[in-house]
Coordinates of N, CA and C in Angstrom, one line a residue:
M1 N -35.7 50.3 5.0 CA -37.4 50.6 5.1 C -37.6 51.6 5.9
R2 N -36.6 52.3 6.8 CA -36.5 53.7 7.5 C -36.5 54.6 6.8
H3 N -35.6 54.3 5.7 CA -35.5 55.7 4.9 C -37.2 55.5 4.0
L4 N -37.5 54.6 3.2 CA -39.2 54.6 2.7 C -40.2 55.0 3.3
L5 N -40.3 54.7 4.5 CA -41.3 55.2 5.3 C -41.4 56.6 5.6
T6 N -39.7 57.4 6.1 CA -40.2 59.0 5.9 C -40.1 59.2 4.3
V7 N -39.8 58.7 3.4 CA -40.6 59.3 2.2 C -42.1 59.0 1.7
I8 N -42.5 58.2 2.4 CA -43.8 58.1 2.1 C -44.9 59.1 3.3
L9 N -44.1 59.1 4.7 CA -44.7 60.1 5.3 C -45.1 61.6 5.1
A10 N -43.8 61.8 4.4 CA -43.7 63.3 3.8 C -44.8 63.4 2.7
I11 N -44.8 62.4 1.6 CA -45.6 62.4 0.8 C -47.1 62.5 1.7
I12 N -47.0 62.0 2.5 CA -49.1 61.8 3.1 C -48.9 63.1 4.0
L13 N -48.4 63.7 4.0 CA -48.6 64.9 5.2 C -48.5 66.1 4.2
Q14 N -48.2 65.9 2.5 CA -48.3 67.1 1.9 C -49.8 66.9 1.2
V15 N -50.4 66.0 1.2 CA -51.5 65.5 0.7 C -52.4 66.3 0.8
P16 N -53.0 66.5 2.1 CA -54.3 67.8 2.6 C -54.0 69.1 2.2
V17 N -52.8 69.3 2.3 CA -52.1 70.9 2.1 C -52.6 71.0 0.1
L18 N -52.1 70.2 -0.4 CA -52.6 70.7 -1.7 C -53.9 70.1 -1.9
Y19 N -54.7 69.8 -1.9 CA -55.8 69.4 -1.7 C -56.5 70.6 -1.2
A20 N -56.5 71.2 -0.2 CA -57.0 72.2 0.2 C -56.5 73.5 -0.5
Q21 N -55.5 73.6 -1.1 CA -55.5 74.8 -2.0 C -56.1 74.8 -3.7
E22 N -56.4 74.0 -3.9 CA -57.1 73.2 -4.8 C -58.4 73.8 -5.0
K23 N -59.2 73.2 -3.5 CA -60.4 73.0 -3.4 C -60.9 74.1 -2.6
G24 N -60.0 75.0 -1.8 CA -60.4 76.6 -1.3 C -61.5 75.8 0.0
V25 N -62.0 77.0 0.7 CA -62.7 76.8 2.1 C -64.2 76.0 1.4
K26 N -64.7 74.6 2.4 CA -65.7 74.5 2.6 C -66.0 74.4 4.1
T27 N -67.1 73.9 4.0 CA -68.5 74.0 5.2 C -67.2 72.4 6.2
K28 N -67.3 72.7 7.1 CA -66.4 72.5 8.0 C -67.6 70.8 8.9
N29 N -67.1 69.4 8.2 CA -67.5 68.9 9.5 C -67.4 68.3 10.9
L30 N -68.0 68.4 11.8 CA -67.9 68.0 13.2 C -67.3 69.1 13.7
P31 N -67.3 70.4 13.9 CA -66.5 71.6 14.0 C -66.0 71.5 15.7
N32 N -66.9 71.1 16.6 CA -66.4 70.8 17.5 C -65.6 69.2 17.6
Y33 N -65.7 68.3 17.3 CA -64.9 67.4 17.7 C -63.7 67.2 18.1
D34 N -62.3 68.4 18.0 CA -61.9 68.5 18.3 C -61.5 68.5 20.5
M35 N -62.2 69.1 20.1 CA -62.9 70.0 22.0 C -63.1 69.0 22.8
K36 N -63.4 68.0 22.2 CA -63.8 66.5 23.4 C -62.6 66.2 24.3
T37 N -63.0 65.6 25.5 CA -61.7 65.9 26.0 C -61.7 63.8 25.9
W38 N -62.5 62.8 25.9 CA -62.7 61.5 25.2 C -63.3 61.4 24.4
H39 N -62.5 60.8 23.5 CA -63.7 59.9 22.4 C -62.7 58.3 21.7
F40 N -63.9 57.5 21.3 CA -63.6 56.5 21.3 C -63.6 56.1 20.1
G41 N -62.9 54.8 19.4 CA -63.7 54.1 18.3 C -63.0 52.6 17.8
F42 N -62.3 52.2 16.8 CA -61.6 51.2 16.5 C -60.8 51.3 15.1
T43 N -60.3 50.7 15.4 CA -58.7 50.4 14.0 C -59.0 48.7 13.5
I44 N -58.5 49.3 12.1 CA -58.0 47.7 11.6 C -57.3 48.2 10.7
G45 N -56.3 47.1 10.4 CA -55.5 47.5 8.7 C -54.5 46.0 8.6
T46 N -53.8 46.2 8.4 CA -52.3 45.3 8.0 C -50.9 45.5 8.4
N47 N -50.5 44.6 8.8 CA -48.6 45.0 9.4 C -48.1 43.9 8.5
N48 N -46.7 44.1 8.7 CA -45.6 43.2 7.8 C -44.7 43.3 8.8
L49 N -44.4 41.7 9.7 CA -44.0 41.8 11.3 C -42.7 40.8 10.7
G50 N -41.6 41.3 11.1 CA -40.4 40.6 10.0 C -39.5 40.6 11.3
F51 N -38.3 39.3 11.3 CA -37.4 39.6 12.6 C -36.0 40.6 12.0
R52 N -34.7 40.9 13.1 CA -34.0 41.4 12.8 C -33.1 40.3 13.3
V53 N -32.4 39.8 12.6 CA -31.6 38.6 12.9 C -30.0 38.8 12.9
E54 N -29.5 38.9 14.1 CA -28.2 38.6 14.5 C -27.3 37.4 14.7
R55 N -26.7 37.2 14.5 CA -25.7 35.9 13.8 C -24.9 35.7 15.0
A56 N -24.2 34.9 15.7 CA -23.5 34.8 16.2 C -22.4 34.5 16.6
D57 N -21.5 35.3 17.6 CA -20.3 36.0 17.0 C -19.3 34.8 16.6
D58 N -19.3 33.4 16.8 CA -18.6 32.2 16.4 C -19.2 31.8 15.3
F59 N -20.2 32.4 14.2 CA -21.3 31.8 13.5 C -20.1 30.9 12.5
M60 N -19.0 31.7 11.8 CA -18.2 31.3 11.0 C -17.6 29.9 11.2
Q61 N -17.6 29.6 12.2 CA -16.7 28.6 13.1 C -17.7 27.2 13.1
Q62 N -19.2 27.6 13.1 CA -19.8 26.3 12.9 C -19.9 25.3 11.8
N63 N -20.2 24.3 11.7 CA -20.0 23.8 10.7 C -21.2 23.2 10.0
E64 N -22.4 23.2 10.6 CA -23.8 22.6 10.4 C -24.4 23.8 9.3
I65 N -24.9 24.8 10.2 CA -25.7 26.0 9.4 C -24.4 27.2 8.7
Y66 N -24.8 27.1 7.3 CA -24.1 27.9 6.3 C -24.9 29.0 6.1
G67 N -25.9 29.5 6.7 CA -26.6 30.4 6.3 C -27.9 30.7 7.1
I68 N -28.4 32.4 7.3 CA -29.8 32.4 7.7 C -30.6 33.6 7.0
D69 N -31.8 33.3 6.6 CA -32.5 34.1 6.2 C -33.6 34.2 7.5
A70 N -34.5 35.7 6.8 CA -36.0 35.5 7.7 C -37.1 36.3 6.1
D71 N -38.0 36.0 6.3 CA -39.1 35.6 5.7 C -40.7 36.5 6.1
K72 N -41.1 37.6 5.7 CA -42.3 37.6 6.5 C -43.4 38.1 5.7
Y73 N -45.0 38.1 6.1 CA -46.1 38.0 5.0 C -46.9 39.4 5.8
L74 N -47.8 39.7 5.1 CA -48.7 40.4 5.5 C -50.0 39.3 6.6
G75 N -49.7 40.6 7.7 CA -50.6 40.1 8.4 C -51.2 40.7 8.6
F76 N -52.7 41.4 10.1 CA -53.8 41.3 9.9 C -54.3 41.8 11.4
H77 N -54.6 43.2 12.0 CA -55.1 43.3 13.2 C -56.2 44.5 13.4
I78 N -56.6 44.2 14.4 CA -58.0 45.0 14.8 C -58.3 45.1 16.4
G79 N -58.9 46.3 16.9 CA -58.7 46.7 17.9 C -59.6 47.9 18.2
P80 N -59.7 48.3 19.8 CA -60.6 49.6 20.0 C -59.4 50.5 20.1
I81 N -60.0 51.7 20.2 CA -59.3 53.1 20.8 C -59.7 53.7 21.6
S82 N -58.7 54.2 22.3 CA -59.8 55.4 23.0 C -58.4 56.7 23.5
N83 N -59.1 57.8 23.1 CA -57.9 59.0 22.6 C -58.5 60.1 23.9
L84 N -57.2 60.7 24.5 CA -57.4 61.7 25.6 C -56.8 63.2 25.1
R85 N -57.6 64.0 24.9 CA -56.7 65.4 24.9 C -56.3 66.0 26.0
L86 N -54.9 66.4 24.6 CA -54.1 66.5 26.1 C -54.1 68.1 26.0
N87 N -54.5 68.8 24.7 CA -54.1 69.9 23.9 C -54.8 70.5 23.0
K88 N -54.7 71.6 22.4 CA -54.8 71.5 21.0 C -54.3 70.9 19.9
Y89 N -52.8 70.7 20.5 CA -52.0 69.7 19.4 C -51.5 68.6 20.0
M90 N -52.0 68.4 20.7 CA -51.4 67.2 21.2 C -53.0 65.9 22.4
D91 N -52.8 64.5 21.9 CA -53.7 63.9 22.1 C -52.7 63.1 22.8
L92 N -53.4 61.8 23.7 CA -53.0 60.7 24.4 C -53.9 59.5 23.6
R93 N -52.9 58.4 23.2 CA -54.0 57.2 22.5 C -53.5 56.3 23.2
M94 N -54.4 55.6 23.4 CA -54.2 53.8 24.1 C -55.4 53.0 23.1
L95 N -54.4 52.1 22.6 CA -55.0 50.8 21.3 C -54.9 50.1 22.4
F96 N -55.5 48.6 22.0 CA -55.7 47.2 22.2 C -56.1 46.6 21.1
D97 N -55.3 45.8 20.2 CA -54.8 45.5 19.4 C -54.8 43.6 19.3
L98 N -56.1 43.5 18.2 CA -55.1 41.7 18.5 C -54.7 41.7 17.0
S99 N -53.5 41.1 16.7 CA -53.3 40.7 15.5 C -52.6 39.2 15.3
F100 N -52.9 38.9 14.0 CA -52.2 37.9 13.3 C -50.9 37.6 12.3
N101 N -49.7 36.8 12.3 CA -48.9 37.1 11.7 C -48.1 36.2 11.6
Q102 N -47.4 35.7 10.4 CA -46.4 34.6 10.2 C -44.8 35.3 9.7
R103 N -44.3 34.9 10.4 CA -42.8 34.9 10.1 C -42.0 33.7 10.0
D104 N -41.3 33.7 8.7 CA -40.2 32.3 8.3 C -39.0 32.7 9.1
L105 N -38.0 31.9 9.2 CA -36.8 31.6 9.4 C -36.4 31.0 8.5
I106 N -35.1 31.0 8.0 CA -34.9 30.0 6.3 C -33.7 29.7 6.6
Y107 N -33.4 28.6 6.9 CA -31.8 28.2 7.3 C -31.6 27.5 6.1
H108 N -30.1 27.6 5.9 CA -28.8 27.2 4.8 C -28.2 26.0 5.6
E109 N -28.5 24.8 5.4 CA -27.6 24.0 6.5 C -26.9 22.9 5.7
Y110 N -25.7 22.2 6.0 CA -25.1 21.2 5.9 C -25.7 19.6 5.7
R111 N -25.8 18.8 5.2 CA -26.7 17.5 5.5 C -25.9 16.1 4.9
V112 N -25.7 15.6 6.0 CA -24.6 14.5 5.2 C -25.7 13.3 4.7
T113 N -25.7 12.9 3.3 CA -26.5 11.6 2.8 C -26.0 10.1 3.2
K114 N -26.7 9.4 2.5 CA -26.2 7.9 2.9 C -25.0 7.9 1.8
Q115 N -25.1 8.6 0.9 CA -23.9 8.1 0.5 C -22.4 8.9 1.2
E116 N -22.5 9.7 2.3 CA -22.0 10.1 3.1 C -21.4 11.4 2.0
E117 N -22.1 11.8 1.4 CA -21.7 13.1 0.8 C -22.5 14.6 1.7
K118 N -21.5 15.6 1.5 CA -22.2 16.8 2.1 C -23.2 17.8 0.9
V119 N -24.0 18.0 1.5 CA -24.5 18.7 0.7 C -25.6 19.8 1.4
L120 N -25.7 20.9 0.4 CA -26.5 22.0 1.2 C -28.0 21.8 0.9
E121 N -28.4 22.1 2.2 CA -30.2 22.0 2.3 C -30.8 23.6 2.7
K122 N -32.5 23.3 2.4 CA -32.6 24.7 2.8 C -34.1 24.3 3.7
R123 N -34.0 24.6 4.9 CA -34.7 24.4 5.5 C -35.8 25.7 6.4
T124 N -37.1 25.7 6.0 CA -37.6 26.9 6.2 C -38.6 26.2 7.5
M125 N -38.4 27.1 8.5 CA -39.3 27.0 9.8 C -40.4 28.8 9.9
Q126 N -41.5 27.8 9.7 CA -42.7 28.8 9.8 C -43.1 28.7 11.2
I127 N -43.0 30.8 11.9 CA -43.4 30.8 13.2 C -44.6 31.4 12.9
R128 N -45.8 31.3 13.5 CA -47.2 31.9 13.4 C -47.7 32.6 14.9
S129 N -47.8 33.7 14.9 CA -48.2 35.0 16.4 C -49.2 35.2 16.1
T130 N -50.1 34.9 17.7 CA -51.6 35.5 17.5 C -50.9 36.4 19.3
M131 N -50.9 37.6 19.0 CA -50.6 38.7 19.8 C -52.0 39.7 20.3
L132 N -51.3 39.8 21.4 CA -51.9 41.0 22.2 C -50.7 41.9 22.4
E133 N -51.9 43.3 21.3 CA -50.9 45.0 21.6 C -51.5 45.8 21.9
F134 N -50.6 46.8 23.0 CA -51.1 47.7 23.5 C -50.2 49.2 23.5
P135 N -50.6 49.7 22.2 CA -49.8 50.8 21.9 C -50.2 52.0 22.4
V136 N -48.9 52.8 23.4 CA -49.2 54.1 24.3 C -48.6 55.1 23.3
L137 N -49.4 56.2 22.7 CA -49.0 56.7 21.8 C -49.3 58.4 22.1
I138 N -48.3 59.4 21.9 CA -48.5 60.7 21.8 C -48.7 61.1 20.4
K139 N -50.3 61.9 20.0 CA -50.4 62.5 18.4 C -50.0 64.1 18.8
Y140 N -49.3 64.2 17.6 CA -49.3 65.7 17.7 C -49.9 66.1 16.2
K141 N -51.2 67.0 16.4 CA -51.8 67.1 15.1 C -51.3 68.6 14.7
A142 N -51.0 68.7 13.1 CA -51.6 70.5 12.8 C -52.5 70.8 13.1
E143 N -52.5 72.4 12.3 CA -53.6 72.9 12.5 C -54.7 72.3 11.3
R144 N -56.0 72.1 11.5 CA -56.7 71.3 11.0 C -57.2 72.3 9.4
I145 N -57.2 72.0 8.2 CA -57.4 72.8 7.0 C -58.6 71.6 6.5
N146 N -59.5 72.7 6.6 CA -61.2 72.3 6.1 C -61.3 71.5 6.7
N147 N -61.6 69.9 6.4 CA -61.8 68.6 6.7 C -60.6 67.8 6.8
F148 N -59.7 68.2 6.7 CA -58.5 67.1 7.0 C -57.7 67.9 8.1
S149 N -56.6 66.9 8.3 CA -55.3 67.3 9.5 C -54.2 66.5 9.3
P150 N -53.4 66.4 9.3 CA -52.2 65.9 9.1 C -51.1 65.4 10.7
Y151 N -51.1 64.6 10.5 CA -50.6 64.2 12.1 C -49.3 63.3 12.1
L152 N -48.2 63.4 13.3 CA -47.2 62.4 13.5 C -47.8 62.3 14.6
I153 N -47.1 60.8 15.1 CA -47.5 60.0 16.4 C -45.9 59.0 16.6
A154 N -46.0 59.0 18.1 CA -44.8 58.1 18.4 C -44.7 57.8 19.7
G155 N -44.3 56.8 20.4 CA -44.6 55.7 21.8 C -44.0 54.5 21.7
A156 N -44.9 54.0 22.7 CA -44.2 52.1 22.6 C -45.2 51.6 22.6
N157 N -45.0 50.4 22.0 CA -45.8 49.5 21.8 C -45.4 48.4 23.1
F158 N -46.2 47.7 23.4 CA -45.7 46.6 24.1 C -46.9 45.0 24.1
R159 N -45.8 44.1 22.9 CA -46.9 42.9 22.7 C -46.6 41.3 23.5
Y160 N -48.0 40.9 23.5 CA -47.2 39.9 24.2 C -48.1 38.9 23.5
D161 N -47.4 37.8 22.9 CA -47.5 36.5 21.7 C -47.9 35.7 22.7
I162 N -49.5 35.2 22.2 CA -50.0 34.1 22.9 C -49.6 32.7 22.4
S163 N -48.8 32.5 21.7 CA -48.6 31.2 21.3 C -47.3 31.1 21.1
A164 N -46.5 32.2 21.9 CA -45.0 31.8 21.6 C -44.6 30.6 22.3
G165 N -43.6 30.3 21.7 CA -43.2 28.7 23.1 C -43.8 26.9 22.5
K166 N -45.0 27.4 21.6 CA -45.8 26.4 21.1 C -45.6 26.6 19.0
N167 N -45.1 25.5 18.7 CA -45.2 24.9 17.4 C -45.4 23.3 16.8
P168 N -46.9 23.3 16.8 CA -46.8 21.7 17.0 C -46.5 20.9 15.4
D169 N -46.7 22.4 14.7 CA -46.3 21.7 13.3 C -44.5 21.6 13.2
D170 N -43.8 22.1 13.8 CA -42.5 21.7 13.7 C -41.9 21.6 15.3
E171 N -41.3 20.3 15.7 CA -40.9 20.1 16.9 C -39.6 20.9 17.2
E172 N -38.9 21.0 16.1 CA -37.7 21.9 16.4 C -37.2 23.1 16.1
A173 N -38.7 23.7 15.6 CA -38.6 25.2 15.3 C -38.6 26.3 16.3
V174 N -37.3 27.0 15.7 CA -37.3 28.1 17.3 C -38.6 28.9 17.8
R175 N -38.3 28.5 18.9 CA -39.3 29.4 19.9 C -39.3 30.9 20.4
L176 N -40.4 31.3 20.4 CA -40.0 33.0 20.8 C -40.5 33.0 22.8
K177 N -39.9 34.3 23.0 CA -40.9 34.7 24.2 C -41.8 34.9 24.0
H178 N -42.8 35.4 25.0 CA -44.3 36.5 25.2 C -43.8 37.6 24.7
I179 N -43.4 38.5 25.8 CA -43.2 39.6 25.9 C -41.8 40.2 24.6
D180 N -42.7 42.0 23.9 CA -42.1 41.9 22.8 C -41.9 43.5 23.0
P181 N -41.4 44.4 23.7 CA -41.6 45.7 23.7 C -40.9 46.5 22.4
C182 N -41.6 47.3 22.2 CA -41.3 48.0 20.9 C -41.4 49.4 21.1
L183 N -40.4 50.3 19.9 CA -40.9 51.7 20.1 C -41.4 51.8 18.6
T184 N -42.5 52.9 18.4 CA -42.9 53.4 17.2 C -43.5 54.3 17.3
W185 N -43.2 54.6 15.6 CA -43.1 56.5 15.4 C -44.1 56.4 14.2
G186 N -44.4 57.5 13.4 CA -45.3 57.3 12.1 C -45.7 57.9 12.2
G187 N -47.1 58.2 11.2 CA -48.3 60.0 10.6 C -49.1 59.0 9.9
G188 N -49.6 60.2 9.5 CA -51.2 59.7 8.7 C -52.0 61.2 8.8
F189 N -53.2 60.9 8.8 CA -54.0 62.2 8.0 C -55.1 62.0 8.5
D190 N -56.3 62.8 9.3 CA -57.0 62.9 9.5 C -58.5 63.3 8.4
F191 N -59.3 62.3 8.3 CA -60.7 63.1 7.4 C -62.1 63.4 8.1
Y192 N -62.2 64.7 8.4 CA -63.6 64.8 9.4 C -64.7 64.6 8.4
L193 N -65.3 63.5 8.5 CA -66.8 63.5 7.7 C -67.7 63.6 8.3
Q194 N -68.8 63.6 7.9 CA -70.5 63.9 8.0 C -70.5 63.6 9.8
Y195 N -70.3 61.9 9.8 CA -70.5 61.4 11.1 C -70.3 61.1 11.8
F196 N -68.7 61.1 11.3 CA -67.3 60.3 12.4 C -65.9 60.6 11.7
K197 N -64.8 60.6 11.9 CA -63.6 60.5 11.7 C -62.9 59.4 11.3
F198 N -62.3 59.9 10.0 CA -61.8 58.5 9.3 C -59.8 58.6 9.3
S199 N -59.0 57.8 9.7 CA -57.9 58.5 9.5 C -57.1 57.3 8.8
I200 N -56.3 57.7 8.5 CA -55.1 56.9 7.7 C -53.7 57.1 8.1
E201 N -53.0 56.0 9.0 CA -52.0 56.0 9.9 C -50.6 55.3 9.2
L202 N -49.7 55.1 9.0 CA -48.7 54.7 8.7 C -47.3 54.3 10.5
R203 N -47.1 53.3 10.6 CA -46.1 53.4 11.5 C -44.9 52.2 11.3
Y204 N -43.7 52.4 12.2 CA -42.7 52.0 11.9 C -42.5 51.3 13.5
S205 N -41.9 49.9 13.6 CA -42.1 49.6 14.9 C -40.7 49.2 15.3
L206 N -40.0 49.3 16.0 CA -38.7 48.6 16.1 C -38.6 47.7 17.5
G207 N -38.6 46.5 17.5 CA -38.2 45.5 19.1 C -37.0 46.2 19.6
L208 N -37.4 46.1 20.8 CA -36.1 46.2 21.9 C -35.6 45.1 22.6
L209 N -36.1 43.7 22.4 CA -35.4 42.6 23.1 C -34.9 41.7 22.0
D210 N -34.4 40.5 22.6 CA -34.3 39.7 21.7 C -35.9 38.5 22.3
T211 N -36.0 38.5 21.1 CA -37.3 37.2 21.5 C -36.8 36.0 21.4
M212 N -36.2 35.4 21.1 CA -35.5 34.1 20.8 C -35.5 33.2 22.2
Q213 N -36.1 32.2 22.3 CA -35.9 31.3 23.4 C -34.7 30.1 23.2
P214 N -33.4 30.4 24.1 CA -32.5 29.8 23.7 C -32.6 28.1 24.2
D215 N -32.4 27.3 23.0 CA -32.6 25.6 23.8 C -31.6 25.0 23.4
G216 N -30.3 25.3 23.4 CA -29.2 24.7 23.1 C -29.0 23.9 21.8
S217 N -30.4 23.7 20.8 CA -29.6 23.4 19.2 C -29.2 24.1 18.3
K218 N -28.8 23.7 17.5 CA -28.2 23.9 16.2 C -29.0 25.3 15.9
Y219 N -30.1 25.3 15.8 CA -30.6 26.7 15.2 C -31.0 27.9 15.9
T220 N -30.8 27.9 17.5 CA -30.7 29.1 18.4 C -29.3 29.2 19.0
T221 N -28.5 28.3 18.7 CA -26.6 28.4 19.3 C -26.1 29.2 17.7
C222 N -26.9 29.1 16.5 CA -26.0 30.0 15.5 C -26.3 31.5 15.3
L223 N -27.7 31.6 16.7 CA -28.0 33.0 16.7 C -27.6 33.9 17.7
K224 N -27.3 34.9 17.4 CA -27.5 35.6 19.0 C -28.6 36.5 19.4
S225 N -29.2 37.4 18.7 CA -30.4 37.5 18.9 C -31.2 37.4 17.5
L226 N -33.0 37.3 18.2 CA -34.0 37.6 16.8 C -35.1 39.0 17.7
K227 N -34.6 40.0 17.1 CA -35.4 41.5 17.2 C -36.2 41.5 16.2
S228 N -37.6 41.9 16.5 CA -38.9 42.5 15.4 C -38.2 43.3 15.3
N229 N -39.0 44.1 13.9 CA -39.4 45.1 13.0 C -40.9 44.9 12.5
A230 N -41.8 45.9 12.3 CA -42.8 45.8 12.1 C -42.9 47.1 10.9
L231 N -44.0 47.1 10.2 CA -44.5 48.6 9.3 C -45.9 47.7 9.2
T232 N -46.6 49.2 10.1 CA -48.5 49.0 10.0 C -48.3 49.8 9.3
L233 N -49.4 49.4 8.3 CA -51.1 50.6 7.9 C -52.4 50.1 8.3
S234 N -52.7 51.2 9.3 CA -53.8 51.3 10.2 C -55.1 52.2 9.7
F235 N -56.7 51.9 9.8 CA -57.5 52.7 9.4 C -58.7 52.5 10.6
H236 N -58.6 54.3 10.8 CA -59.4 54.0 12.4 C -60.7 54.8 12.0
F237 N -61.7 54.7 13.0 CA -62.3 55.0 12.5 C -63.2 55.8 14.1
E238 N -63.6 56.7 14.2 CA -63.5 57.3 15.9 C -64.8 58.7 15.3

C-alpha cells in the first residue's frame, strides 16, 4: 500500500506542472491568499481504515483458531481546518475531524458438532468506530504555478474512538481501546479558484500502539497486537 501511495503522489505532483506548460500564463486568482497569517476552512472526504494483525507467538500451538484475516470498508469524515503560515513554503495545519468507519476481523476456527466431528467455520466480527481525529500537520508547498500549487504534508494524528469497548451486536467481539495515535504523511495539490482555495489531498496513516483490549478470550489470546492503518482522500475548502 505504501508503494502505491508513493506512485499516486508522484502522479499528483506532476499534474500542475504539465497543466501549466500546456496552458501558459493565466491571471492569478486570490493573488495575496498565501500571505495571510491565519486562514480557515473545512474538509470532507473518504477513508479506508484497517487493521494490521499480528498473531500471538504461540498461535500455531492453539487448537481452536486456525487463521485470522482483516477486512475494511470505505468510511467518511468531515471537520474544520485551521492553517497558520510559518513562512513562504511551510504551514502548520490543525484539523478536527469526525469520522465513521467499519473494520471486520474474520476468524477461521474449529468447532465440534453434535456428532463430535471437527469442522472449520468462519466467524466475522464487525467492529464499527466513531472517531474524533486531531491531525497536526506540517505542509510544505512548492512554488505556485499560476492557480496551482503541489505540496507534501506530514505530521501526527491523534484518534479517539468514542465507540471503543462497545459492541451491542456481538458480546464476544474484540473490544478496542479509545486512544490510537498515528503518524501520517502524504501530499496533494491546491487549486486557487475565484473565491476560495480547493485542495485534493491523499494521506497514509500508521498506528503506533496496540488498540486491542485483552479479555482472556480465545479471540484475543491468539493475537499479539492490532494496530491501525488508513488511506485518506480529503477535499479541502479554504
